[in-house]
Tab-separated table of C-alpha atoms in Angstrom:
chain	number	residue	atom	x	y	z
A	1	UNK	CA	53.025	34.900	54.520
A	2	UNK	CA	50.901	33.095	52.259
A	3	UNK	CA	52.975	31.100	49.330
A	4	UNK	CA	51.380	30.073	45.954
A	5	UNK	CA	51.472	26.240	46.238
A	6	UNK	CA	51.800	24.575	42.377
A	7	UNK	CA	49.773	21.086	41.641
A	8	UNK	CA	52.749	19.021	41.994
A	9	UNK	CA	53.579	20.032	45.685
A	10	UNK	CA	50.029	19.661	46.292
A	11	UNK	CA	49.880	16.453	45.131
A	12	UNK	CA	52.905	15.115	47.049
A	13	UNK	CA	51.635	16.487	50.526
A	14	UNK	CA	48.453	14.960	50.030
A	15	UNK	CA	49.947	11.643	48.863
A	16	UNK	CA	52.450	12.490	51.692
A	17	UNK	CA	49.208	12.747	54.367
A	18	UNK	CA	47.770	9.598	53.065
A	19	UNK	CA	50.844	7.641	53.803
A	20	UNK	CA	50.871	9.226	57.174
A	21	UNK	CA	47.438	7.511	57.800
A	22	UNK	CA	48.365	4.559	56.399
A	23	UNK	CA	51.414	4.766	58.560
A	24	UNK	CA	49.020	4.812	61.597
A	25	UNK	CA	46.499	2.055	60.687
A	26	UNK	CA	49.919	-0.258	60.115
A	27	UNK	CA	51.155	0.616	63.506
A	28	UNK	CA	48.013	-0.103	65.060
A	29	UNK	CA	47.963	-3.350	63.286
A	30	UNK	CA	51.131	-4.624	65.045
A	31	UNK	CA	49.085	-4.513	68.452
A	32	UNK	CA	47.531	-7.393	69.771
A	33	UNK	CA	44.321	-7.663	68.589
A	34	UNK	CA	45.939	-8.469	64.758
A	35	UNK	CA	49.644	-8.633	65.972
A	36	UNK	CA	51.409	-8.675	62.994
A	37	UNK	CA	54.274	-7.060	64.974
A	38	UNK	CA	56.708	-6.694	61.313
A	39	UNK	CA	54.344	-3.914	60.272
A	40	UNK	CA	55.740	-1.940	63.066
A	41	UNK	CA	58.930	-1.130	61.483
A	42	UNK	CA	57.590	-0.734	57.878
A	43	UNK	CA	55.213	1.631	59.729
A	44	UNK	CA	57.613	3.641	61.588
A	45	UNK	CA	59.821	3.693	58.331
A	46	UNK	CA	57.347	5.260	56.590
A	47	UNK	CA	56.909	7.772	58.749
A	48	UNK	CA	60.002	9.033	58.864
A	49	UNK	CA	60.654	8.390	55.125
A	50	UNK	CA	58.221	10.805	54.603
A	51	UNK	CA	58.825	13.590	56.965
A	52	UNK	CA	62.770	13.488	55.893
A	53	UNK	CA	62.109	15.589	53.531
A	54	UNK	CA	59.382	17.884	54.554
A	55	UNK	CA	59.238	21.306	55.964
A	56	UNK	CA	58.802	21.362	59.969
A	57	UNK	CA	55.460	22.497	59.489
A	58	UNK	CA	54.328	19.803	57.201
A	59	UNK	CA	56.619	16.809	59.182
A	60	UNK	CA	54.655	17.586	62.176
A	61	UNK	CA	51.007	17.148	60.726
A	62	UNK	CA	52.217	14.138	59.084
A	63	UNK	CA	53.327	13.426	62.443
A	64	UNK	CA	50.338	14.229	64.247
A	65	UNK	CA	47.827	12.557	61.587
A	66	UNK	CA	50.083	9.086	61.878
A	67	UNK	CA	49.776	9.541	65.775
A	68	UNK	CA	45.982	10.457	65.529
A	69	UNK	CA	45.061	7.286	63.444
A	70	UNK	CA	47.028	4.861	65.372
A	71	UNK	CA	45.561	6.355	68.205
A	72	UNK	CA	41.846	6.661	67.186
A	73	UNK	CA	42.314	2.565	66.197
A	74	UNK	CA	43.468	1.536	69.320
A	75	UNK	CA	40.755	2.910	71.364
A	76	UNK	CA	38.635	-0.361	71.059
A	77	UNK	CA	41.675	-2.310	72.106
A	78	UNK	CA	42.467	-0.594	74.921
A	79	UNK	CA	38.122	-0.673	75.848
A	80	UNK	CA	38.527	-4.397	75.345
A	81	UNK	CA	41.805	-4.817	78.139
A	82	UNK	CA	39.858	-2.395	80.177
A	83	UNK	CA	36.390	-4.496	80.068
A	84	UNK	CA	38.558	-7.623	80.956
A	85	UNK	CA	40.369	-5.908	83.733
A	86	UNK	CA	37.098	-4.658	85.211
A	87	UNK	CA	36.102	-8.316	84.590
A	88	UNK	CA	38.981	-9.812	86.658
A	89	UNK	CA	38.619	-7.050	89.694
A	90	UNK	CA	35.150	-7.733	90.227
């Protein structure tokens, strides 16, 4: 079923996806390499903040995008403990 979607809930998912991306890049930002470890629950506030009031389709893309940036970040922190592991092994 394909519903007509007006320019106001348009606007709010999108702003509601940004924040979800946002949401990532602050969570990733409360890792070590920054470690501004506060960010971590303003991040994970805003995550759920704005999935409380989302349909269960939209709460878990906003999910899955805040997931996918913190994730994407943290790959060259977790290359740089790996590189120093190797380091220490060898």
């Amino acid at each position: 079923m394909v519903r007509a979607v007006s320019a106001k809930n348009f606007r709010s998912f999108a702003l509601n996806t940004l924040f979800a991306g946002v949401g990532g890049a602050t969570f990733y930002a409360a890792n070590p390499p920054i470690a501004c470890w506060p960010l971590s629950f303003f991040s994970l506030a805003l995550l759920f903040l704005i999935s409380l009031h989302a349909r269960p389709k939209s709460a878990f893309l906003f999910g899955w995008i805040w997931g996918a940036f913190y994730f994407y970040l943290l790959f060259d922190w977790a290359e740089i403990a790996a590189s120093l592991l190797a380091a220490r092994l060898a």
